Tab-separated table of C-alpha atoms in Angstrom:
chain	number	residue	atom	x	y	z
A	29	MET	CA	-4.419	-57.267	5.980
A	30	PRO	CA	-6.067	-54.998	8.701
A	31	VAL	CA	-10.355	-54.516	8.627
A	32	THR	CA	-12.595	-52.559	10.289
A	33	LEU	CA	-16.089	-53.927	10.056
A	34	ILE	CA	-19.201	-51.226	11.171
A	35	LEU	CA	-22.226	-52.731	12.273
A	36	VAL	CA	-25.442	-51.638	13.195
A	37	GLY	CA	-28.127	-53.121	15.657
A	38	VAL	CA	-30.286	-53.051	18.512
A	39	GLY	CA	-29.559	-54.024	21.227
A	40	ILE	CA	-25.513	-55.515	21.580
A	41	PRO	CA	-24.200	-55.373	24.888
A	42	THR	CA	-27.027	-57.534	25.908
A	43	SER	CA	-27.444	-59.933	22.501
A	44	GLY	CA	-25.104	-62.274	23.273
A	45	LEU	CA	-23.619	-61.142	19.765
A	46	LEU	CA	-20.303	-60.095	21.271
A	47	ARG	CA	-20.175	-62.868	24.284
A	48	GLU	CA	-18.650	-66.747	23.996
A	49	GLY	CA	-21.140	-69.145	23.498
A	50	ARG	CA	-22.464	-73.117	23.144
A	51	ARG	CA	-25.564	-74.419	21.742
A	52	ASP	CA	-27.635	-76.475	23.102
A	53	PRO	CA	-28.195	-80.527	22.183
A	54	LYS	CA	-31.190	-81.073	23.224
A	55	THR	CA	-32.642	-77.509	21.555
A	56	MET	CA	-30.340	-76.344	20.088
A	57	GLU	CA	-30.094	-72.418	20.905
A	58	TRP	CA	-27.245	-70.076	21.757
A	59	ILE	CA	-26.475	-70.105	25.511
A	60	TYR	CA	-24.419	-67.269	26.693
A	61	GLN	CA	-22.781	-66.871	30.284
A	62	PRO	CA	-24.405	-63.532	31.807
A	63	ILE	CA	-23.173	-60.393	31.927
A	64	LYS	CA	-20.316	-59.511	34.425
A	65	ASP	CA	-19.967	-56.522	33.312
A	66	ARG	CA	-20.377	-54.038	29.849
A	67	GLY	CA	-18.114	-53.693	26.699
A	68	ARG	CA	-14.376	-53.774	27.102
A	69	SER	CA	-12.943	-54.987	30.378
A	70	PRO	CA	-9.726	-55.154	31.747
A	71	ASN	CA	-11.002	-58.301	33.141
A	72	ASP	CA	-10.018	-61.713	30.965
A	73	HIS	CA	-13.366	-63.319	32.548
A	74	ALA	CA	-15.726	-60.769	32.101
A	75	ALA	CA	-15.568	-60.363	28.127
A	76	SER	CA	-14.756	-63.039	25.097
A	77	GLN	CA	-13.109	-62.205	23.493
A	78	HIS	CA	-15.089	-61.403	20.632
A	79	GLU	CA	-16.007	-58.455	23.441
A	80	ARG	CA	-12.271	-57.787	23.929
A	81	ARG	CA	-11.855	-56.856	20.221
A	82	PHE	CA	-14.952	-55.286	19.456
A	83	GLN	CA	-15.462	-51.026	20.218
A	84	THR	CA	-19.764	-50.378	20.964
A	85	VAL	CA	-20.947	-47.406	20.397
A	86	ASP	CA	-24.212	-46.001	20.967
A	87	LEU	CA	-26.503	-43.931	18.610
A	88	ASP	CA	-28.811	-41.936	20.595
A	89	PRO	CA	-31.619	-40.659	18.608
A	90	PHE	CA	-30.190	-36.290	17.362
A	91	ARG	CA	-31.141	-33.979	20.264
A	92	TYR	CA	-32.529	-30.322	19.108
A	93	THR	CA	-31.260	-28.405	22.583
A	94	ALA	CA	-28.029	-27.160	21.863
A	95	GLY	CA	-26.207	-25.278	19.742
A	96	ARG	CA	-23.665	-28.504	18.133
A	97	GLU	CA	-27.228	-30.588	18.785
A	98	MET	CA	-29.242	-28.406	15.800
A	99	ALA	CA	-26.572	-28.298	13.587
A	100	ALA	CA	-25.871	-31.527	13.660
A	101	TRP	CA	-29.266	-32.007	12.777
A	102	MET	CA	-29.789	-29.256	10.936
A	103	ASP	CA	-26.293	-31.098	8.885
A	104	HIS	CA	-28.265	-34.315	8.577
A	105	LEU	CA	-31.611	-33.054	6.790
A	106	ALA	CA	-29.850	-30.865	4.231
A	107	ARG	CA	-27.944	-34.681	3.853
A	108	LEU	CA	-31.018	-35.947	3.234
A	109	GLU	CA	-32.088	-33.069	1.033
A	110	GLY	CA	-30.234	-33.311	-1.195
A	111	HIS	CA	-30.982	-37.069	-1.596
A	112	LEU	CA	-34.668	-36.168	-2.252
A	113	ARG	CA	-36.278	-36.268	-6.286
A	114	LEU	CA	-38.480	-34.652	-6.192
A	115	LEU	CA	-39.359	-32.751	-9.789
A	116	ASN	CA	-39.146	-29.138	-7.437
A	117	ASP	CA	-36.266	-28.091	-6.584
A	118	THR	CA	-35.497	-29.113	-3.052
A	119	LYS	CA	-33.587	-26.857	-1.388
A	120	GLY	CA	-34.215	-25.365	1.880
A	121	MET	CA	-38.039	-28.396	1.501
A	122	LEU	CA	-36.342	-29.897	4.618
A	123	THR	CA	-33.912	-26.736	6.041
A	124	GLY	CA	-35.660	-24.204	5.533
A	125	ASN	CA	-38.195	-22.106	7.590
A	126	ASP	CA	-39.210	-24.352	10.805
A	127	MET	CA	-38.931	-26.964	9.273
A	128	PRO	CA	-36.270	-28.911	11.411
A	129	GLU	CA	-37.788	-27.790	14.419
A	130	TYR	CA	-41.841	-29.853	13.205
A	131	LEU	CA	-39.922	-32.488	11.681
A	132	PHE	CA	-37.933	-33.184	14.810
A	133	ASN	CA	-40.877	-32.983	16.737
A	134	ARG	CA	-42.674	-35.158	14.686
A	135	THR	CA	-39.449	-37.808	14.348
A	136	GLY	CA	-38.624	-37.535	18.580
A	137	GLY	CA	-34.518	-37.025	16.521
A	138	VAL	CA	-35.098	-40.445	15.487
A	139	VAL	CA	-33.108	-41.447	12.237
A	140	GLY	CA	-35.431	-44.446	11.158
A	141	VAL	CA	-39.091	-41.845	12.305
A	142	LEU	CA	-38.272	-39.736	9.982
A	143	GLU	CA	-36.954	-41.443	7.597
A	144	LYS	CA	-40.161	-43.056	7.291
A	145	LEU	CA	-41.903	-39.285	7.461
A	146	ILE	CA	-39.910	-38.389	4.439
A	147	GLN	CA	-41.010	-41.312	2.438
A	148	HIS	CA	-44.500	-40.671	2.771
A	149	GLY	CA	-44.383	-37.674	1.841
A	150	CYS	CA	-42.339	-38.016	-0.644
A	151	ARG	CA	-44.805	-40.031	-2.281
A	152	ARG	CA	-47.677	-38.449	-1.646
A	153	ALA	CA	-46.253	-35.690	-2.954
A	154	ILE	CA	-45.813	-37.388	-6.209
A	155	GLU	CA	-49.655	-38.654	-6.222
A	156	ASP	CA	-50.443	-35.058	-5.182
A	157	LYS	CA	-48.262	-33.890	-8.443
A	158	SER	CA	-47.167	-31.363	-6.163
A	159	GLU	CA	-43.570	-32.230	-5.956
A	160	ARG	CA	-42.272	-30.676	-2.993
A	161	LEU	CA	-43.072	-31.260	1.239
A	162	THR	CA	-44.439	-29.227	3.499
A	163	LYS	CA	-46.158	-29.255	7.300
A	164	GLU	CA	-49.111	-29.606	5.290
A	165	LEU	CA	-48.824	-32.235	3.551
A	166	PHE	CA	-46.796	-34.162	6.139
A	167	ASN	CA	-49.599	-33.381	8.998
A	168	GLN	CA	-52.036	-35.650	6.332
A	169	PHE	CA	-50.382	-38.696	7.712
A	170	THR	CA	-48.646	-40.332	10.436
A	171	VAL	CA	-46.082	-42.843	11.207
A	172	THR	CA	-46.539	-45.394	12.793
A	173	PRO	CA	-45.271	-49.311	14.109
A	174	GLY	CA	-47.045	-50.751	11.337
A	175	ASP	CA	-44.492	-49.256	9.332
A	176	MET	CA	-42.072	-50.552	10.436
A	177	PRO	CA	-42.976	-54.236	10.716
A	178	ASP	CA	-39.310	-55.482	10.664
A	179	LEU	CA	-38.890	-53.980	14.026
A	180	ASP	CA	-39.332	-56.254	16.860
A	181	ALA	CA	-40.770	-54.440	19.011
A	182	GLU	CA	-40.331	-56.649	22.668
A	183	SER	CA	-36.702	-55.941	22.405
A	184	GLY	CA	-36.905	-52.577	21.707
A	185	GLU	CA	-36.178	-52.504	17.797
A	186	GLN	CA	-39.136	-50.145	18.004
A	187	PRO	CA	-38.732	-46.731	18.308
A	188	LYS	CA	-40.704	-44.914	20.723
A	189	ILE	CA	-42.911	-42.190	18.031
A	190	PRO	CA	-44.371	-39.187	19.037
A	191	PRO	CA	-48.045	-39.358	19.078
A	192	HIS	CA	-49.690	-36.933	15.730
A	193	LYS	CA	-53.039	-36.697	14.733
A	194	PRO	CA	-53.690	-36.664	10.725
A	195	THR	CA	-55.009	-33.123	9.399
A	196	PRO	CA	-57.449	-34.138	6.058
A	197	GLY	CA	-55.428	-32.665	2.784
A	198	LYS	CA	-57.036	-30.372	1.090
A	199	LYS	CA	-59.428	-32.180	-1.399
A	200	LYS	CA	-58.594	-31.928	-4.709
A	201	PRO	CA	-61.572	-30.521	-6.411
A	202	LYS	CA	-63.368	-32.418	-9.254
A	203	GLY	CA	-63.702	-32.108	-13.134
A	204	ARG	CA	-66.609	-29.592	-13.685
A	205	ASN	CA	-69.199	-32.659	-15.715
A	206	THR	CA	-69.317	-32.237	-19.533
A	207	VAL	CA	-71.806	-34.271	-21.342
A	208	PHE	CA	-74.782	-32.044	-21.317
A	209	ASP	CA	-72.372	-29.419	-22.991
A	210	ASP	CA	-73.730	-27.374	-26.082
A	211	ASP	CA	-70.695	-26.731	-28.619
A	212	GLY	CA	-72.448	-24.412	-30.269
A	213	PRO	CA	-73.476	-24.046	-33.831
A	214	ALA	CA	-70.460	-25.866	-37.145
A	215	ALA	CA	-68.204	-23.415	-37.474
A	216	ALA	CA	-68.486	-22.772	-41.133
A	217	GLY	CA	-68.027	-24.677	-44.354
A	218	GLU	CA	-68.241	-27.729	-42.310
A	219	THR	CA	-70.433	-30.412	-43.068
A	220	GLY	CA	-72.823	-32.772	-40.976
A	221	SER	CA	-71.618	-35.802	-42.832
A	222	ARG	CA	-68.222	-37.393	-42.495
A	223	ARG	CA	-65.312	-39.373	-44.373
């Protein structure tokens, strides 16, 4: 029975995952032969059995320079927009006006950074009760490597995050102190005593 597996990872060709190896009995670490070539090879000695069975596909960040690349970015944003769970209508929230270009500049086209930016934005939109993602809202914070603690920076898993200096958000006006307000005279027919 044929099976297709789609696995996602960083640095797969150099990880040793697809190469045959042996375990060092002293250190209990896996030891792999050096890579003689990349990917599939007609040289039976260059690639392991696993390497020949898998096809690796590099997924680079989105680009925003040509028509097809822009269309792919817009399509991705439109699909994300369809999954937003905010009270306001989300149509056009990520794809309208100059928001696609803004989001590309903030994320460099990296899906993981975009995901964190939108997660933080949704959380803030819910907290401030605006229920809307806007540039003004996104400008209030930045995505940092600390937002992706499960990604190893040394192995190249953490993407490059474009720099952004957060701007303070609008402060909500404080409610007026009503402690010393005079309620005025009692209504006609109302007595001072209550039962």
